Amino acid sequence: MSLSPLQLCLLFSSALFCVGLIGALARSNTILVLLGVELMLNAANINFIAFWRYGPAPSPATGVLFVIFAIAVAAAEAAVGLALVIAVYRHRRSIQLQDANSLKG
Amino acid sequence: MSLSASSLWLIPALPLLAAALTATLPRSRAGLAAAIAIGALALSFLLSCGALVTALAAPGEHLYSNFIWFDLGLGTVRLGWLLDPLTALMCTMVTFVGTLIFIFSSAYMHDDDRAKQFFCFLSLFAAAMLGLLVANSLLLLFICWELVGLASYLLIGFWFHKPSVAAAAKKAFITTRIGDIGFLLGLLWLNDATGSLLFYDGGKGVLETGALSALAAQTTFGGLAVSTAIGLLLFCGAIGKSGQFPLHVWLPDAMEGPTPVSALIHAATMVAAGVFLIARIFPLMEADKLLAAVPVHALSVVATIGAITALLGAFIAIAQNDLKRILAFSTVSQLGYMMLALGVGAPSAAIFHLLTHAFFKALLFLGAGSVIHAAHHEQDIRQLGGLSAKMKLTFATFAIGTMALVGVPLFFSGFWSKEAILHAAHGWQVSHFPFYAALLGVVLTAFYNTRLISEVFFGHGRSRSANHAHENSSVMTTPLVILAFFAIALGFLGAPAYPWIPAKLSGEAAVHGHSLFDGVGLMALSVVLVALGVGAGFALYGRKTRTSSTARDPLEQALPRVFAALAARLGFDELYTATVGRLNAALATFSDLLDRWVFDAVIRFLTRLGQFAGIVNRETDEDLLNGGFDATSQSLRSTGQAYSRAQSGDAHGYLRVIAAGFVLLLLAVLLGGVR
Amino acid sequence: MITLTFIALVTLAAAAVAMSQRNLIHSALLLVASWAGIAGFYLWAGAEFVAFAQILVYVGAVSMVVLFAVLLTRRSHAELAIAPASVKRILAAIVAGGAVLGALFGAVLSTPLASAAAPPPAISVKALGAQLLGRHTASVLLIAVLLTVALLGAVVIASTNSKEDAP
């Protein structure tokens, strides 16, 4: 079985996504959870570029524009997320994600 | 500088913008609000001058610019702007007089802590009035007409914490509404009959020959031509707004508002809107003039109403003691003159009188405001007196205004405009009643104005406030001087020797001067009448001035019953209270009885029925249904508790569930083959 | 293909090690390497502009924010090495992640994806700029507003608003 470059790219992004997911699930440090989510976002961006590069009838700019906007949103997300981490830390003296469970039903 | 018809909307838009701006200002910025209002109106004045230049370049034409307001399924509603000498002259007058009055107000209202709102309302009024003037559509005119009424209501009731003020505002609003119902009906009928409300629309407008001849050709009930009926309905609106008999009762009460408002709205501009309306739709009003078979011509009604009003106002003014009320009744009388002129077929004379009247009546009201302001809000002429020495400038300008109103020959504008009206009335073939009424009005006007001047300015001060009066600041006196100048100067633009304004109004490009003594006999007669009135007034009031504020009026001594009747304003208010008011009260009582005994009984029965049903219900409820509800509630609560356990508060748990869900979905797609 | 495989392996390895590190600072630095690898992928794919954006935003900015967050939330050197997570959760994570990975791989491999061998679509930075400020002006403005709001929000959330909150 021979892999096409597009499939290889998609496998790469899937693997990166799962690394991020496992990190986010396994680690208890909130910062690392955030970074895992960040990796998942990057995997999505890789998909955009892959389809832009190899996909059928690519428009010259669509994929690139998607990625640019996604990066901008991700940057905003990272800033707010890390600020939240700091705020939670101030409040609870902990950055363990499982300590922040005030919403428990 | 000239302004085309399509940009005419700027003239009302500027004050409207000023009103919106001042509405958003904080209450403490009254000075800024005044500046904005004055500035916007002054700009509008400049634009009006531009419009005047454009209009005078082609005096016989009606320049218009129509546009689609909104599109309905069945047709479009179109509005438009109209520019002709009538519009342009009126706009220029309103903005000029308005600006002066705004400036006067900024001093007059200086101590009022709601002055900011005052300027907001004033700007709103100016915007509505100017919109009324530039409208090329009866609908737009009607909208602005009602806005003007609203602004008038707000301004009359500006000091609404006084019950009499609130009542006066209500009275003005409701009385004019009665006329406006006629206006609205006429408007609807006109739209129904012609399918358009535009005045001029390239041959399809309602004031153009096509529509007019069609309207005049049809007859309706009583043999009236349709144009006559519509014209009379529209005239109802003018009767209400211009304080004509029998709806004149609101105008004197409107003097409860601040004096600049009286000057601007209830003397110079708004009340002239009715006259303007009739002048605007004059082609419609006279469309029936060639029909011989009709029972009545629209213009004859106008002339008769005008003549009655002119006499009535002048008679009642004789016996009033409130400074502003005298002026108010004189306004009623002068508006009657204008209607009379319209009715006898001389719209240019009517508008000329409107213009001159606007200046000298604004001058008189501002002069009265100056007196009232100086005399600590004393308005009773019996309490005043001797002010000629203390307030020289106010006295001089007030005297000029009075002489213009009375029609002192040759040098005052009122003389020439009144002369034009008398001429037109004399030449009217249908009846001589308006002419004689106008002549009698001249005598009466001269008489009551002499009384007014003598009581207020001559003799000795008869109260503390009159004795302590002093001249006002230049912010208040400068507008007086400017208005006084125009009260004189405007006459020279309309005198028979150089009838510039009437010529432009009737659409003539060139001004044909007549001899100054054209119709000299009539002129001499009116001079004699003026002299008679002034002489009688002087004999009664000027020769020997009032000594104390409680002394009886000389006329009262001579004719006590007549004087009492006039002082009671011939009982119109009482008459309306006894007829319309009582009818209203009877209807209200009837409704009350109906409500109390018929509807109430039904409702009470239904209530009983409901109560009975409720009792039955409750019995069933408590025993049968409640148990079931309790069980349901309990089960809901335990389900909720079970679900809430899923809310672990653990972000990892949530994320795991999302992952599992994603895998399941993907598997379902892959295995199930859903594309 | 070989370049792509190499880039992918480096990136994945860096990410995987980063996720399993005990030392947070090491994790952050390894993630920087991983992001740089992704930028390399973009370069390889022909999206130069995105590659530079990736470097600027992730390698440059986000990593700094992460480092600051790490520094601001640690109390002593001893705590830098965080306690190991419970074995149960790690196992659960690996199971969940493995399931997702399997599903994704299955999906990718079973889908017949037409792969055009054509040269990469060329898009110059100039054309991109014209598109961004031409057709997509509204989106750019929205993103700008979003970033501003996020920045302000971050400041508000992270600022100490009362004395007792201060560390």
mmCIF file with all atom_site columns, N, CA and C in Angstrom, chain A residues 21 24-28 33 97-98 100-101 103-105, chain B residues 644-645 647-656 659 662:
data_model
loop_
_atom_site.group_PDB
_atom_site.id
_atom_site.type_symbol
_atom_site.label_atom_id
_atom_site.label_alt_id
_atom_site.label_comp_id
_atom_site.label_asym_id
_atom_site.label_entity_id
_atom_site.label_seq_id
_atom_site.pdbx_PDB_ins_code
_atom_site.Cartn_x
_atom_site.Cartn_y
_atom_site.Cartn_z
_atom_site.occupancy
_atom_site.B_iso_or_equiv
_atom_site.pdbx_formal_charge
_atom_site.auth_seq_id
_atom_site.auth_comp_id
_atom_site.auth_asym_id
_atom_site.auth_atom_id
_atom_site.pdbx_PDB_model_num
ATOM 1  N N  . LEU A 1 21  ? -4.110  15.386 22.551 1.00 0.00 ? 21  LEU A N  1
ATOM 2  C CA . LEU A 1 21  ? -5.255  14.918 23.332 1.00 0.00 ? 21  LEU A CA 1
ATOM 3  C C  . LEU A 1 21  ? -4.806  14.118 24.548 1.00 0.00 ? 21  LEU A C  1
ATOM 4  N N  . ALA A 1 24  ? -3.422  16.415 27.099 1.00 0.00 ? 24  ALA A N  1
ATOM 5  C CA . ALA A 1 24  ? -4.462  17.162 27.796 1.00 0.00 ? 24  ALA A CA 1
ATOM 6  C C  . ALA A 1 24  ? -5.214  16.271 28.769 1.00 0.00 ? 24  ALA A C  1
ATOM 7  N N  . LEU A 1 25  ? -5.367  14.975 28.414 1.00 0.00 ? 25  LEU A N  1
ATOM 8  C CA . LEU A 1 25  ? -6.119  14.073 29.280 1.00 0.00 ? 25  LEU A CA 1
ATOM 9  C C  . LEU A 1 25  ? -5.296  13.576 30.446 1.00 0.00 ? 25  LEU A C  1
ATOM 10 N N  . ALA A 1 26  ? -4.035  13.339 30.192 1.00 0.00 ? 26  ALA A N  1
ATOM 11 C CA . ALA A 1 26  ? -3.235  12.660 31.208 1.00 0.00 ? 26  ALA A CA 1
ATOM 12 C C  . ALA A 1 26  ? -2.652  13.606 32.227 1.00 0.00 ? 26  ALA A C  1
ATOM 13 N N  . ARG A 1 27  ? -2.255  14.806 31.801 1.00 0.00 ? 27  ARG A N  1
ATOM 14 C CA . ARG A 1 27  ? -1.540  15.670 32.727 1.00 0.00 ? 27  ARG A CA 1
ATOM 15 C C  . ARG A 1 27  ? -2.506  16.405 33.638 1.00 0.00 ? 27  ARG A C  1
ATOM 16 N N  . SER A 1 28  ? -2.048  16.651 34.845 1.00 0.00 ? 28  SER A N  1
ATOM 17 C CA . SER A 1 28  ? -2.908  17.382 35.762 1.00 0.00 ? 28  SER A CA 1
ATOM 18 C C  . SER A 1 28  ? -2.545  18.860 35.841 1.00 0.00 ? 28  SER A C  1
ATOM 19 N N  . VAL A 1 33  ? -2.211  21.081 30.105 1.00 0.00 ? 33  VAL A N  1
ATOM 20 C CA . VAL A 1 33  ? -3.490  20.791 29.452 1.00 0.00 ? 33  VAL A CA 1
ATOM 21 C C  . VAL A 1 33  ? -3.742  21.802 28.344 1.00 0.00 ? 33  VAL A C  1
ATOM 22 N N  . LEU A 1 97  ? -5.521  20.873 37.579 1.00 0.00 ? 97  LEU A N  1
ATOM 23 C CA . LEU A 1 97  ? -6.825  21.071 36.939 1.00 0.00 ? 97  LEU A CA 1
ATOM 24 C C  . LEU A 1 97  ? -7.945  20.470 37.792 1.00 0.00 ? 97  LEU A C  1
ATOM 25 N N  . GLN A 1 98  ? -7.668  19.342 38.439 1.00 0.00 ? 98  GLN A N  1
ATOM 26 C CA . GLN A 1 98  ? -8.751  18.694 39.178 1.00 0.00 ? 98  GLN A CA 1
ATOM 27 C C  . GLN A 1 98  ? -9.109  19.436 40.453 1.00 0.00 ? 98  GLN A C  1
ATOM 28 N N  . ALA A 1 100 ? -9.774  22.595 40.422 1.00 0.00 ? 100 ALA A N  1
ATOM 29 C CA . ALA A 1 100 ? -10.748 23.624 40.040 1.00 0.00 ? 100 ALA A CA 1
ATOM 30 C C  . ALA A 1 100 ? -12.055 22.948 39.680 1.00 0.00 ? 100 ALA A C  1
ATOM 31 N N  . ASN A 1 101 ? -12.820 22.579 40.705 1.00 0.00 ? 101 ASN A N  1
ATOM 32 C CA . ASN A 1 101 ? -14.050 21.837 40.431 1.00 0.00 ? 101 ASN A CA 1
ATOM 33 C C  . ASN A 1 101 ? -15.246 22.412 41.172 1.00 0.00 ? 101 ASN A C  1
ATOM 34 N N  . LEU A 1 103 ? -17.703 23.769 39.989 1.00 0.00 ? 103 LEU A N  1
ATOM 35 C CA . LEU A 1 103 ? -18.952 23.567 39.269 1.00 0.00 ? 103 LEU A CA 1
ATOM 36 C C  . LEU A 1 103 ? -19.488 22.158 39.431 1.00 0.00 ? 103 LEU A C  1
ATOM 37 N N  . LYS A 1 104 ? -18.874 21.409 40.330 1.00 0.00 ? 104 LYS A N  1
ATOM 38 C CA . LYS A 1 104 ? -19.344 20.025 40.537 1.00 0.00 ? 104 LYS A CA 1
ATOM 39 C C  . LYS A 1 104 ? -20.810 20.024 40.954 1.00 0.00 ? 104 LYS A C  1
ATOM 40 N N  . GLY A 1 105 ? -21.561 19.158 40.310 1.00 0.00 ? 105 GLY A N  1
ATOM 41 C CA . GLY A 1 105 ? -23.011 19.175 40.545 1.00 0.00 ? 105 GLY A CA 1
ATOM 42 C C  . GLY A 1 105 ? -23.404 18.456 41.818 1.00 0.00 ? 105 GLY A C  1
ATOM 43 N N  . SER B 2 644 ? -27.172 15.200 37.998 1.00 0.00 ? 644 SER B N  1
ATOM 44 C CA . SER B 2 644 ? -26.172 16.152 38.489 1.00 0.00 ? 644 SER B CA 1
ATOM 45 C C  . SER B 2 644 ? -24.896 15.438 38.863 1.00 0.00 ? 644 SER B C  1
ATOM 46 N N  . ARG B 2 645 ? -24.980 14.137 39.081 1.00 0.00 ? 645 ARG B N  1
ATOM 47 C CA . ARG B 2 645 ? -23.749 13.414 39.381 1.00 0.00 ? 645 ARG B CA 1
ATOM 48 C C  . ARG B 2 645 ? -22.796 13.427 38.185 1.00 0.00 ? 645 ARG B C  1
ATOM 49 N N  . GLN B 2 647 ? -22.168 15.913 36.460 1.00 0.00 ? 647 GLN B N  1
ATOM 50 C CA . GLN B 2 647 ? -21.428 17.177 36.497 1.00 0.00 ? 647 GLN B CA 1
ATOM 51 C C  . GLN B 2 647 ? -20.326 17.051 37.527 1.00 0.00 ? 647 GLN B C  1
ATOM 52 N N  . SER B 2 648 ? -19.246 16.381 37.136 1.00 0.00 ? 648 SER B N  1
ATOM 53 C CA . SER B 2 648 ? -18.219 16.080 38.130 1.00 0.00 ? 648 SER B CA 1
ATOM 54 C C  . SER B 2 648 ? -17.349 17.281 38.437 1.00 0.00 ? 648 SER B C  1
ATOM 55 N N  . GLY B 2 649 ? -17.377 18.301 37.564 1.00 0.00 ? 649 GLY B N  1
ATOM 56 C CA . GLY B 2 649 ? -16.469 19.419 37.749 1.00 0.00 ? 649 GLY B CA 1
ATOM 57 C C  . GLY B 2 649 ? -15.053 19.079 37.337 1.00 0.00 ? 649 GLY B C  1
ATOM 58 N N  . ASP B 2 650 ? -14.843 17.894 36.781 1.00 0.00 ? 650 ASP B N  1
ATOM 59 C CA . ASP B 2 650 ? -13.502 17.462 36.390 1.00 0.00 ? 650 ASP B CA 1
ATOM 60 C C  . ASP B 2 650 ? -13.338 17.648 34.884 1.00 0.00 ? 650 ASP B C  1
ATOM 61 N N  . ALA B 2 651 ? -12.466 18.603 34.505 1.00 0.00 ? 651 ALA B N  1
ATOM 62 C CA . ALA B 2 651 ? -12.314 18.919 33.090 1.00 0.00 ? 651 ALA B CA 1
ATOM 63 C C  . ALA B 2 651 ? -11.816 17.710 32.307 1.00 0.00 ? 651 ALA B C  1
ATOM 64 N N  . HIS B 2 652 ? -10.969 16.923 32.935 1.00 0.00 ? 652 HIS B N  1
ATOM 65 C CA . HIS B 2 652 ? -10.463 15.735 32.248 1.00 0.00 ? 652 HIS B CA 1
ATOM 66 C C  . HIS B 2 652 ? -11.591 14.792 31.882 1.00 0.00 ? 652 HIS B C  1
ATOM 67 N N  . GLY B 2 653 ? -12.498 14.622 32.834 1.00 0.00 ? 653 GLY B N  1
ATOM 68 C CA . GLY B 2 653 ? -13.632 13.741 32.572 1.00 0.00 ? 653 GLY B CA 1
ATOM 69 C C  . GLY B 2 653 ? -14.425 14.205 31.364 1.00 0.00 ? 653 GLY B C  1
ATOM 70 N N  . TYR B 2 654 ? -14.687 15.517 31.323 1.00 0.00 ? 654 TYR B N  1
ATOM 71 C CA . TYR B 2 654 ? -15.433 16.058 30.185 1.00 0.00 ? 654 TYR B CA 1
ATOM 72 C C  . TYR B 2 654 ? -14.716 15.772 28.883 1.00 0.00 ? 654 TYR B C  1
ATOM 73 N N  . LEU B 2 655 ? -13.418 16.031 28.918 1.00 0.00 ? 655 LEU B N  1
ATOM 74 C CA . LEU B 2 655 ? -12.635 15.880 27.695 1.00 0.00 ? 655 LEU B CA 1
ATOM 75 C C  . LEU B 2 655 ? -12.654 14.418 27.229 1.00 0.00 ? 655 LEU B C  1
ATOM 76 N N  . ARG B 2 656 ? -12.589 13.516 28.209 1.00 0.00 ? 656 ARG B N  1
ATOM 77 C CA . ARG B 2 656 ? -12.622 12.087 27.866 1.00 0.00 ? 656 ARG B CA 1
ATOM 78 C C  . ARG B 2 656 ? -13.950 11.734 27.202 1.00 0.00 ? 656 ARG B C  1
ATOM 79 N N  . ALA B 2 659 ? -13.923 12.873 23.699 1.00 0.00 ? 659 ALA B N  1
ATOM 80 C CA . ALA B 2 659 ? -13.115 11.998 22.842 1.00 0.00 ? 659 ALA B CA 1
ATOM 81 C C  . ALA B 2 659 ? -13.893 10.740 22.511 1.00 0.00 ? 659 ALA B C  1
ATOM 82 N N  . PHE B 2 662 ? -16.550 11.468 20.051 1.00 0.00 ? 662 PHE B N  1
ATOM 83 C CA . PHE B 2 662 ? -15.988 11.692 18.714 1.00 0.00 ? 662 PHE B CA 1
ATOM 84 C C  . PHE B 2 662 ? -15.697 10.359 18.040 1.00 0.00 ? 662 PHE B C  1
#
